[in-house]
Amino acid sequence: MINSDQFLMDSGFWGWLYKLLTPVEWLMMQVMGLLHRLLTLIGMSPVGFSWVLSIIFLVLVVHSCILPIYIKQMKSMRKMQALQPKLQRIQNKYKGKNDQASKEAMQRETMKLYQDNDANPAGSCLPLLIQSPVFMCMFYILSAIPYIARGVREPITLFGSAGLFGVEEAKQFAQSNIIGVGFTDTFSGSGTHGKIIMGVFVALMCGGLWFQQHYSMKHNMSPEALAGPAAGTQKAMLWIFPIMYIFSGILMPFAVLVYWLTNNICNLLRMMWQVYEFPTPGTPAAEAKKKRDHDRENARRAKAGQISIEEEELARAKEEAERKLTQGYQRVQPQRKNRRKKG
């Protein structure tokens, strides 16, 4: 792709799509250009490692912006998971009833359940809808920069301005290299040293993606899910996606590999934090969180001079036993006030 005089991502359907995303692309290039200028102000060379750090910092900035939405997604997913038994009862209530009135009644009860619990079934889709264009733009601009440097493509502009990232910055980027590999080099166009370095990057990317899926399956999937029909799909994905990375990774410029590896590490850390804080109910991670929360509550109570959870439960059990001894085992039925006496 880099050795061609035509930037293929500007043609066909993708060209039309990336044209719509121009404001996002321009903004990301401004952030990267600003980060690069800050690094040069503190004494780093405008060519070389300063661009590596600019890419890494840009990925971190993007993930930081998305993190609040991601947290909201996790909370929305937990609410939906907690509502599943109630949703199941509503569905069972209208099971087999296909008339219009029953369908509308089931829909009303379902929507009321969502509203009463402040749950949004579409909440888990929002981060994906935001993340996908953002990371597509990141891939696009890193692929476009070498063409801008060679004059094959115009800089990305908004309202007629390239801002902090024009032709000069693109040339500095294209001239940069780290550990003997140029930013615009690809696997096929590199020597033995470049192939080894890029091969290590691709291997790390594939290994990170494999570990991410393996960790999620091991800690955040219930035994029932691992034994069900979805288990085969999950195990296939465990190997298919890393293998796909191999074929796509050897075609990409080295700068894109730097971005991909940084992004993979961020995704892995975020996923591990998600499993730690927002595990799926019924999974090993959920049991581990339940124990952590229990221990933390006991530690908090001990610090405040309060009784432990176990002592509280024991005291409650003793009170219940004493009540049964004094009042008998027959539960006292509640009486309505002002109940009319039968004549």
XYZ file of C-alpha atoms in Angstrom:
343
model
C 0.000 0.000 0.000
C 2.814 2.442 0.878
C 4.793 1.879 -2.335
C 1.828 2.835 -4.511
C 1.286 6.361 -5.827
C -2.434 6.032 -5.164
C -3.819 6.041 -1.650
C -6.391 3.288 -2.012
C -8.237 4.226 1.173
C -9.446 7.404 -0.570
C -11.313 5.457 -3.245
C -14.549 3.479 -3.394
C -16.798 2.966 -0.405
C -14.007 3.544 2.128
C -13.087 6.825 0.491
C -16.700 7.990 0.878
C -16.834 6.828 4.500
C -13.530 8.423 5.482
C -14.655 11.648 3.804
C -17.600 11.756 6.229
C -15.159 11.233 9.118
C -12.891 14.133 8.086
C -13.674 16.249 11.211
C -12.599 13.375 13.486
C -9.470 12.725 11.400
C -8.527 16.405 11.454
C -9.043 16.649 15.218
C -6.896 13.587 15.876
C -4.114 14.963 13.705
C -4.269 18.227 15.685
C -3.905 16.331 18.939
C -0.970 14.332 17.588
C 0.627 17.498 16.157
C 0.200 19.318 19.475
C 1.691 16.424 21.434
C 4.647 16.345 19.043
C 5.267 20.075 19.437
C 5.170 19.772 23.222
C 7.755 16.984 23.058
C 10.041 19.033 20.815
C 9.707 22.013 23.202
C 11.184 19.900 26.006
C 14.200 19.060 23.838
C 13.285 15.960 21.838
C 14.226 15.746 18.168
C 11.362 16.559 15.751
C 12.315 13.411 13.819
C 12.310 10.000 15.469
C 11.134 8.849 18.876
C 9.036 11.967 19.501
C 6.556 10.673 16.917
C 6.386 7.272 18.620
C 5.441 8.975 21.872
C 2.951 11.175 19.999
C 1.196 8.062 18.650
C 1.199 6.400 22.077
C -0.107 9.537 23.823
C -2.802 9.980 21.171
C -4.053 6.433 21.788
C -4.074 7.143 25.539
C -6.002 10.390 25.002
C -8.598 8.577 22.867
C -9.009 5.799 25.454
C -9.302 8.373 28.244
C -12.111 10.129 26.362
C -13.937 6.847 25.767
C -13.473 5.477 29.310
C -16.462 7.335 30.891
C -18.736 5.990 28.148
C -17.268 2.535 28.656
C -17.975 2.687 32.406
C -21.548 3.743 31.656
C -21.822 0.747 29.313
C -20.637 -1.623 32.046
C -23.160 -0.230 34.540
C -25.922 -0.512 31.947
C -24.957 -4.131 31.250
C -25.026 -4.965 34.970
C -28.489 -3.444 35.307
C -29.712 -5.468 32.337
C -28.212 -8.648 33.798
C -29.918 -7.972 37.142
C -33.256 -7.493 35.361
C -33.069 -10.758 33.427
C -35.177 -12.786 35.941
C -37.937 -10.138 35.889
C -37.797 -9.944 32.104
C -38.084 -13.727 31.972
C -41.199 -13.606 34.161
C -42.811 -11.037 31.855
C -41.991 -13.161 28.804
C -43.383 -16.293 30.479
C -46.534 -14.394 31.427
C -47.310 -13.711 27.770
C -45.822 -16.884 26.343
C -48.010 -18.320 23.593
C -50.187 -15.186 23.403
C -49.843 -13.809 19.892
C -52.764 -11.373 19.827
C -51.990 -7.670 19.427
C -53.289 -6.708 22.883
C -50.952 -9.188 24.613
C -47.976 -8.033 22.569
C -48.651 -4.404 23.464
C -49.153 -5.284 27.139
C -45.834 -7.176 27.234
C -44.076 -4.247 25.570
C -45.588 -1.792 28.086
C -44.536 -3.906 31.069
C -41.051 -4.345 29.641
C -40.600 -0.615 29.021
C -41.920 0.187 32.499
C -39.408 -2.249 33.987
C -36.597 -0.467 32.116
C -37.838 2.977 33.190
C -38.318 2.047 36.843
C -34.766 0.674 37.019
C -33.146 3.335 34.807
C -31.906 0.648 32.407
C -31.267 1.083 28.704
C -31.044 -2.050 26.535
C -29.164 -0.088 23.872
C -26.659 1.336 26.367
C -24.105 -1.402 25.725
C -24.011 -0.563 22.001
C -23.142 3.136 22.373
C -19.396 2.765 23.156
C -18.949 0.463 20.156
C -20.677 2.988 17.882
C -18.292 5.676 19.133
C -15.101 3.599 19.299
C -15.276 2.111 15.828
C -15.115 5.414 13.845
C -12.460 6.817 16.192
C -10.072 3.902 15.781
C -10.830 3.688 12.055
C -9.732 7.327 11.787
C -6.549 6.577 13.721
C -5.680 3.819 11.272
C -6.541 6.084 8.324
C -4.398 9.062 9.297
C -1.323 6.934 10.078
C -1.699 5.296 6.674
C -2.240 8.648 4.900
C 0.741 10.531 6.380
C 3.403 8.956 4.086
C 1.336 9.980 1.038
C 1.027 13.511 2.379
C 4.817 13.630 2.870
C 5.419 12.564 -0.751
C 2.908 15.035 -2.144
C 0.621 12.286 -3.439
C -2.175 13.428 -1.163
C -3.132 16.812 0.259
C -3.028 17.284 4.058
C -6.281 16.655 5.889
C -7.966 20.036 6.218
C -11.037 21.432 7.931
C -12.428 24.822 6.847
C -9.419 25.067 4.537
C -6.819 24.719 7.324
C -4.395 21.878 8.029
C -3.775 23.307 11.502
C -0.907 21.781 13.460
C -0.265 18.933 11.031
C 0.721 19.900 7.497
C 3.220 18.743 4.889
C 6.268 19.616 7.021
C 5.053 17.509 9.944
C 4.217 14.676 7.553
C 7.777 14.767 6.179
C 9.246 14.642 9.689
C 6.978 11.700 10.475
C 7.966 9.846 7.289
C 11.685 10.351 8.003
C 11.373 8.930 11.514
C 12.552 5.492 12.527
C 13.095 3.578 15.756
C 15.309 0.576 16.412
C 16.347 0.703 12.786
C 12.859 0.535 11.254
C 11.262 3.429 9.368
C 7.732 4.515 10.196
C 6.616 4.005 6.598
C 8.347 0.630 6.170
C 6.261 -2.482 5.609
C 7.203 -6.105 6.246
C 7.609 -6.961 2.575
C 9.684 -3.853 1.826
C 12.111 -4.211 4.746
C 15.408 -5.977 5.179
C 16.070 -8.835 7.586
C 16.387 -6.538 10.605
C 13.122 -4.737 9.795
C 11.296 -8.022 9.223
C 12.443 -9.328 12.618
C 11.346 -6.175 14.464
C 7.973 -6.027 12.729
C 7.533 -9.756 13.220
C 8.037 -9.253 16.977
C 5.423 -6.459 16.959
C 2.921 -8.620 15.089
C 3.622 -11.551 17.445
C 3.034 -9.305 20.473
C -0.215 -8.043 18.939
C -1.452 -11.573 18.277
C -0.347 -12.775 21.709
C -2.088 -9.850 23.406
C -5.336 -10.474 21.547
C -5.201 -14.214 22.325
C -4.525 -13.580 26.019
C -7.348 -11.032 26.180
C -9.895 -13.536 24.881
C -8.450 -16.391 26.935
C -8.562 -14.315 30.144
C -12.167 -13.281 29.478
C -13.250 -16.884 28.821
C -11.486 -18.202 31.914
C -12.626 -15.553 34.396
C -15.749 -13.912 32.952
C -17.765 -16.773 31.474
C -19.988 -19.054 33.521
C -19.433 -22.850 33.482
C -22.805 -23.197 31.717
C -21.728 -20.835 28.929
C -18.414 -22.653 28.491
C -20.279 -25.952 28.142
C -23.026 -24.588 25.889
C -23.179 -24.185 22.111
C -21.548 -20.751 22.316
C -18.378 -22.316 23.736
C -17.318 -23.646 20.332
C -17.649 -20.188 18.793
C -15.663 -18.603 21.616
C -12.861 -21.139 21.270
C -12.757 -20.623 17.509
C -12.522 -16.847 17.962
C -9.685 -17.414 20.417
C -7.531 -18.512 17.465
C -9.162 -16.954 14.379
C -8.687 -13.300 15.307
C -4.981 -13.594 16.229
C -4.332 -15.435 12.972
C -6.109 -12.667 11.044
C -3.767 -10.185 12.733
C -0.793 -11.992 11.232
C -1.981 -11.527 7.653
C -3.099 -7.919 8.145
C -0.106 -6.937 10.285
C 2.509 -7.781 7.656
C 0.785 -5.422 5.195
C 0.706 -2.370 7.446
C 3.310 0.402 7.837
C 5.372 0.191 10.997
C 3.667 3.309 12.442
C 0.335 1.486 12.261
C 1.868 -1.491 14.091
C 3.005 0.866 16.870
C -0.560 2.166 17.123
C -2.111 -1.321 17.020
C 0.171 -2.700 19.725
C -0.457 0.312 21.986
C -4.192 0.030 21.398
C -4.122 -3.723 22.123
C -2.338 -3.146 25.430
C -4.920 -0.493 26.401
C -7.790 -2.818 25.441
C -6.246 -5.659 27.448
C -5.832 -3.509 30.575
C -9.347 -2.124 30.208
C -10.821 -5.612 29.794
C -8.972 -6.887 32.888
C -10.287 -3.910 34.876
C -13.803 -4.606 33.570
C -13.610 -8.256 34.681
C -12.309 -7.098 38.078
C -14.945 -4.393 38.712
C -17.921 -5.415 36.526
C -17.841 -9.220 36.209
C -20.665 -11.193 34.621
C -22.911 -12.780 37.286
C -22.296 -16.491 37.880
C -18.667 -16.395 36.746
C -15.426 -17.031 38.697
C -14.699 -13.285 38.491
C -18.090 -12.514 40.074
C -17.387 -14.920 42.943
C -13.971 -13.344 43.465
C -15.526 -9.857 43.541
C -18.179 -11.000 46.010
C -15.436 -12.234 48.347
C -13.438 -8.998 47.897
C -16.489 -6.867 48.669
C -17.222 -9.027 51.736
C -13.675 -8.672 53.040
C -13.642 -4.914 52.371
C -16.934 -4.435 54.240
C -15.619 -6.383 57.216
C -12.417 -4.319 57.162
C -14.465 -1.102 57.043
C -16.614 -2.252 59.949
C -13.583 -3.258 62.004
C -12.034 0.170 61.417
C -15.288 1.855 62.473
C -15.609 -0.360 65.569
C -18.692 -2.158 64.244
C -19.501 -5.861 64.309
C -18.594 -8.011 61.313
C -21.069 -9.300 58.724
C -20.842 -12.796 60.241
C -21.521 -11.469 63.746
C -24.479 -9.462 62.459
C -25.921 -12.518 60.716
C -25.401 -14.593 63.880
C -27.169 -11.972 66.022
C -30.049 -11.867 63.540
C -30.318 -15.669 63.621
C -30.390 -15.643 67.453
C -33.160 -13.021 67.446
C -35.185 -15.123 65.020
C -34.686 -18.235 67.156
C -35.783 -16.375 70.293
C -38.848 -15.006 68.477
C -39.850 -18.514 67.461
C -39.489 -19.737 71.037
C -41.631 -16.952 72.476
C -44.200 -16.553 69.674
C -44.194 -20.045 68.274
C -43.388 -21.147 64.765
C -46.719 -19.980 63.368
C -46.167 -16.711 61.614
C -48.535 -13.938 62.785
C -50.688 -12.858 59.856
C -50.952 -9.124 59.313
C -54.332 -7.587 60.219
C -55.998 -4.845 58.272
C -56.941 -1.774 60.243
C -60.606 -0.813 60.544
C -61.623 -4.249 59.419
C -65.384 -4.562 59.556
C -66.762 -7.188 61.858
C -69.046 -9.694 60.270
C -72.591 -9.432 61.587
